[in-house]
């Protein structure tokens, strides 16, 4: 039912300079796998096979990663290292990848609107690859179930310490009767100061969006930080009762920060390896 997943991947990754000077931040690895590959695996696990990537200048490595490297294939064929390519080969076989470029960096909302040409008029998932999630059942797969029940936009949330609300979109809402993890969203604020935050329920980088979001985004003025914010566009849907927030099961690492990246590396090394 959700067939496409959008990956906004045009950002500069300035927090990881100089590593991200010539390497996309989405290609930074946790152990041996680039962040964006974890995201694509999570989408596939949710039954999504069409990957739509909003790319930008200096991001060619992403396209090359999801393609065959004939020279490499030739070099390692039949050798002990060949199985190391099994996972990525299987992803390439099962998914299609299409790309469009975001010419100007005007925020996450603008990046998502740039992806309209790849998505069209259907509900779709969004993965921000620097939020790395791990759970028995993938977070996107959990969200697709929620979407099936409520037929409206879904944001994944988790509780964060109150002094960190200024790093996230924050929601307010009421638990839906009969659930203990799904809220009908009544308000959303992008990166509020702790003193202004309506709750400590923070949006993480997983969304399912209904396609009317594109028209809303076209009319959304620049918000926090002078950027077009997806949070502001979602608030328009929320005012009509058309956004639910889902407290997903699993762990999430903020690999957009050095602390989160190191934490994820250690956790995956000790737990998954
Ligand atoms: C973006 C969104 C924010 C959300 C966050 C999740 O912020 O604007 O609402 O909480 O992703 O990672 P960014 O981290 O790109 O600054």
Coordinates of C-alpha atoms and ligand atoms in Angstrom, one line a residue:
X1 CA 0.0 0.0 0.0
X2 CA 2.9 2.3 0.8
X3 CA 5.1 1.7 -2.3
X4 CA 7.7 4.5 -2.2
X5 CA 10.2 5.8 0.3
X6 CA 11.8 9.2 0.0
X7 CA 15.3 9.8 1.3
X8 CA 16.2 13.5 1.7
X9 CA 19.9 13.3 1.2
X10 CA 21.1 16.6 -0.1
X11 CA 22.3 18.2 3.2
X12 CA 25.9 19.2 3.7
X13 CA 26.6 17.2 6.9
X14 CA 28.6 20.1 8.3
X15 CA 28.8 18.5 11.8
X16 CA 31.0 15.8 10.4
X17 CA 33.5 18.0 8.5
X18 CA 36.1 17.3 7.3
X19 CA 34.8 13.7 6.8
X20 CA 31.8 15.0 4.8
X21 CA 33.8 17.3 2.6
X22 CA 33.8 14.9 -0.4
X23 CA 31.8 12.0 1.1
X24 CA 28.0 12.3 1.6
X25 CA 27.1 12.1 5.3
X26 CA 24.6 9.4 4.3
X27 CA 27.5 7.2 3.3
X28 CA 29.2 7.3 6.7
X29 CA 29.3 3.7 7.9
X30 CA 28.2 2.2 11.2
X31 CA 30.6 -0.8 11.1
X32 CA 30.7 -1.7 7.5
X33 CA 27.4 -0.4 6.2
X34 CA 26.6 3.1 5.2
X35 CA 23.7 4.8 7.1
X36 CA 21.6 5.1 4.0
X37 CA 21.8 1.3 3.4
X38 CA 20.3 0.7 6.8
X39 CA 17.4 3.1 5.8
X40 CA 16.9 1.3 2.5
X41 CA 16.8 -2.1 4.4
X42 CA 14.2 -0.7 6.8
X43 CA 12.1 0.4 3.9
X44 CA 12.3 -2.9 2.2
X45 CA 11.4 -4.6 5.4
X46 CA 8.2 -2.6 5.3
X47 CA 7.4 -3.9 1.9
X48 CA 8.6 -0.8 0.0
X49 CA 10.6 -1.4 -3.1
X50 CA 10.8 2.0 -4.7
X51 CA 13.5 4.2 -3.3
X52 CA 13.3 7.9 -4.2
X53 CA 16.4 9.8 -3.3
X54 CA 16.7 13.6 -3.1
X55 CA 20.3 14.1 -3.8
X56 CA 22.5 17.1 -4.3
X57 CA 26.0 18.2 -5.3
X58 CA 28.7 15.9 -4.2
X59 CA 26.4 13.0 -3.6
X60 CA 27.4 10.7 -6.4
X61 CA 28.7 8.1 -4.1
X62 CA 25.1 7.2 -3.1
X63 CA 24.2 6.4 -6.7
X64 CA 27.4 4.4 -7.1
X65 CA 26.6 2.4 -3.9
X66 CA 23.3 1.3 -5.2
X67 CA 24.7 0.1 -8.5
X68 CA 26.9 -2.7 -9.7
X69 CA 30.7 -2.1 -9.7
X70 CA 31.8 -4.4 -12.5
X71 CA 35.5 -4.0 -11.8
X72 CA 35.0 -4.9 -8.1
X73 CA 32.8 -7.8 -8.9
X74 CA 35.4 -9.1 -11.3
X75 CA 38.2 -8.7 -8.7
X76 CA 36.5 -10.5 -5.9
X77 CA 34.6 -13.2 -7.8
X78 CA 35.0 -16.6 -6.1
X79 CA 37.2 -15.2 -3.3
X80 CA 36.6 -15.2 0.4
X81 CA 35.4 -11.5 0.4
X82 CA 32.6 -12.1 -2.2
X83 CA 30.0 -12.8 0.5
X84 CA 30.5 -9.3 1.9
X85 CA 28.6 -8.0 -1.1
X86 CA 25.6 -10.3 -0.6
X87 CA 23.5 -7.9 1.3
X88 CA 23.9 -4.9 -1.1
X89 CA 23.5 -7.1 -4.1
X90 CA 20.3 -8.4 -2.8
X91 CA 19.0 -4.9 -2.1
X92 CA 19.9 -3.8 -5.6
X93 CA 18.1 -6.8 -7.1
X94 CA 14.9 -6.1 -5.0
X95 CA 14.7 -2.3 -5.2
X96 CA 14.6 0.4 -7.8
X97 CA 16.4 3.7 -7.1
X98 CA 15.5 7.0 -8.6
X99 CA 17.1 10.4 -8.0
X100 CA 16.3 14.0 -8.2
X101 CA 18.5 16.9 -7.1
X102 CA 17.7 19.6 -4.6
X103 CA 19.4 22.7 -6.1
X104 CA 19.1 25.0 -3.1
X105 CA 19.1 23.9 0.6
X106 CA 15.9 25.4 1.9
X107 CA 15.1 22.9 4.6
X108 CA 13.5 19.5 5.1
X109 CA 10.1 20.6 3.8
X110 CA 11.7 21.9 0.7
X111 CA 13.6 18.7 0.2
X112 CA 10.4 16.7 0.5
X113 CA 8.7 18.9 -2.0
X114 CA 11.6 18.5 -4.3
X115 CA 10.8 14.7 -4.2
X116 CA 7.3 15.2 -5.5
X117 CA 8.4 14.4 -9.0
X118 CA 9.5 10.9 -7.9
X119 CA 6.5 10.3 -5.6
X120 CA 3.5 11.6 -7.5
X121 CA 0.0 11.4 -6.0
X122 CA 0.2 8.6 -3.5
X123 CA 1.1 8.2 0.2
X124 CA 4.8 7.6 0.9
X125 CA 7.3 7.0 3.6
X126 CA 10.2 9.4 4.5
X127 CA 13.5 8.2 6.1
X128 CA 16.1 10.6 7.4
X129 CA 19.1 8.3 7.2
X130 CA 21.0 9.9 10.0
X131 CA 18.3 8.6 12.4
X132 CA 19.3 5.0 12.6
X133 CA 16.7 2.7 14.0
X134 CA 16.9 -0.8 15.3
X135 CA 14.0 -3.1 16.3
X136 CA 12.8 -6.6 15.8
X137 CA 10.1 -5.4 13.5
X138 CA 11.4 -2.3 11.6
X139 CA 10.1 1.1 12.6
X140 CA 8.7 1.8 9.1
X141 CA 7.0 -1.6 9.0
X142 CA 5.3 -0.7 12.4
X143 CA 4.3 2.7 10.9
X144 CA 2.7 1.1 7.8
X145 CA 0.5 -0.9 10.2
X146 CA -0.5 2.4 11.9
X147 CA -1.2 4.0 8.5
X148 CA -3.5 1.2 7.5
X149 CA -5.6 1.8 10.6
X150 CA -5.8 5.6 10.5
X151 CA -5.3 6.5 6.8
X152 CA -3.5 9.8 7.5
X153 CA 0.0 11.1 8.0
X154 CA 2.0 9.3 10.7
X155 CA 5.1 10.6 12.5
X156 CA 7.3 8.5 14.7
X157 CA 8.0 9.9 18.1
X158 CA 10.0 9.2 21.2
X159 CA 10.3 10.8 24.6
X160 CA 13.4 13.0 24.9
X161 CA 14.9 14.8 27.9
X162 CA 13.1 18.1 28.2
X163 CA 16.3 20.1 27.7
X164 CA 16.6 18.6 24.2
X165 CA 13.4 19.7 22.7
X166 CA 15.2 22.4 20.7
X167 CA 16.7 19.6 18.5
X168 CA 13.4 18.2 17.3
X169 CA 10.0 18.8 16.0
X170 CA 7.7 18.3 19.1
X171 CA 4.1 17.3 19.1
X172 CA 1.2 17.7 21.4
X173 CA -1.9 15.5 21.3
X174 CA -4.1 13.0 23.1
X175 CA -3.7 9.3 23.2
X176 CA -6.3 7.7 21.0
X177 CA -8.8 5.6 23.0
X178 CA -7.8 2.0 23.3
X179 CA -4.1 2.6 22.5
X180 CA -1.1 3.4 24.6
X181 CA 1.2 4.5 21.8
X182 CA -0.8 6.4 19.2
X183 CA -1.6 10.1 19.6
X184 CA -4.0 12.3 17.6
X185 CA -1.8 15.3 17.0
X186 CA -3.2 18.7 17.9
X187 CA -0.1 20.8 17.8
X188 CA 3.4 20.6 16.4
X189 CA 6.4 23.0 16.9
X190 CA 9.8 22.9 15.3
X191 CA 12.7 22.9 17.7
X192 CA 11.0 24.8 20.6
X193 CA 13.0 26.1 23.5
X194 CA 12.4 23.7 26.5
X195 CA 10.3 26.5 28.2
X196 CA 8.0 26.7 25.1
X197 CA 7.8 23.0 24.3
X198 CA 4.2 21.6 24.6
X199 CA 5.6 18.1 25.6
X200 CA 8.8 16.1 25.4
X201 CA 7.5 13.9 22.5
X202 CA 10.0 14.4 19.7
X203 CA 9.6 13.5 16.1
X204 CA 12.3 11.3 14.8
X205 CA 13.3 10.9 11.2
X206 CA 10.5 8.6 10.0
X207 CA 7.3 9.8 8.4
X208 CA 4.4 8.5 6.4
X209 CA 2.8 11.4 4.5
X210 CA -0.3 11.7 2.5
X211 CA 0.3 13.4 -0.9
X212 CA -1.7 16.5 -0.1
X213 CA 1.4 17.5 1.9
X214 CA 3.0 18.7 -1.4
X215 CA 0.3 21.4 -2.0
X216 CA 0.6 22.4 1.7
X217 CA 4.4 22.6 1.4
X218 CA 4.1 24.8 -1.7
X219 CA 2.3 27.4 0.5
X220 CA 4.4 26.9 3.6
X221 CA 6.5 30.0 4.4
X222 CA 10.0 29.7 5.7
X223 CA 9.9 28.9 9.5
X224 CA 12.5 28.1 12.1
X225 CA 16.0 28.9 10.9
X226 CA 14.6 30.5 7.7
X227 CA 13.9 27.1 6.3
X228 CA 10.7 25.4 5.0
X229 CA 9.8 23.0 7.7
X230 CA 7.9 19.7 7.3
X231 CA 6.7 20.2 10.9
X232 CA 4.8 23.4 9.8
X233 CA 3.2 21.7 6.8
X234 CA 2.2 18.8 9.0
X235 CA 0.6 21.2 11.5
X236 CA -1.9 22.2 8.7
X237 CA -2.9 18.5 8.4
X238 CA -3.0 18.1 12.2
X239 CA -5.4 21.0 12.5
X240 CA -7.8 18.9 10.5
X241 CA -7.2 15.9 12.7
X242 CA -5.1 14.2 10.0
X243 CA -1.8 13.4 11.8
X244 CA -1.1 10.7 14.3
X245 CA 2.1 10.3 16.2
X246 CA 3.3 6.8 17.0
X247 CA 5.6 5.8 19.8
X248 CA 7.6 3.2 18.0
X249 CA 9.1 0.1 19.6
X250 CA 12.9 -0.1 19.2
X251 CA 16.0 2.0 19.6
X252 CA 17.0 5.0 17.6
X253 CA 20.4 6.6 17.4
X254 CA 21.0 10.2 16.3
X255 CA 23.8 9.5 13.9
X256 CA 23.7 13.2 12.8
X257 CA 25.6 13.9 16.0
X258 CA 29.1 12.6 16.9
X259 CA 27.9 11.3 20.3
X260 CA 25.0 9.4 18.7
X261 CA 27.2 8.1 15.9
X262 CA 29.8 6.7 18.4
X263 CA 27.0 5.3 20.5
X264 CA 25.5 3.5 17.5
X265 CA 28.9 2.2 16.4
X266 CA 29.5 0.7 19.9
X267 CA 26.0 -0.7 20.2
X268 CA 26.0 -2.3 16.8
X269 CA 29.5 -3.7 17.4
X270 CA 28.5 -5.3 20.7
X271 CA 25.0 -6.3 19.8
X272 CA 24.7 -7.1 16.1
X273 CA 28.2 -7.6 14.6
Ligands
LIG1 C1 14.5 17.3 11.2 C2 13.1 17.9 11.5 C3 12.7 17.7 12.9 C4 12.8 16.3 13.4 C5 14.3 15.7 13.0 C6 14.4 14.3 13.3 O1 15.4 18.1 11.9 O2 13.1 19.2 11.1 O3 11.4 18.2 13.1 O4 12.6 16.2 14.7 O5 14.6 16.0 11.7 O6 15.7 13.8 13.1 P1 17.0 18.0 11.6 O7 17.5 16.9 12.4 O8 17.2 17.8 10.1 O9 17.6 19.4 12.0

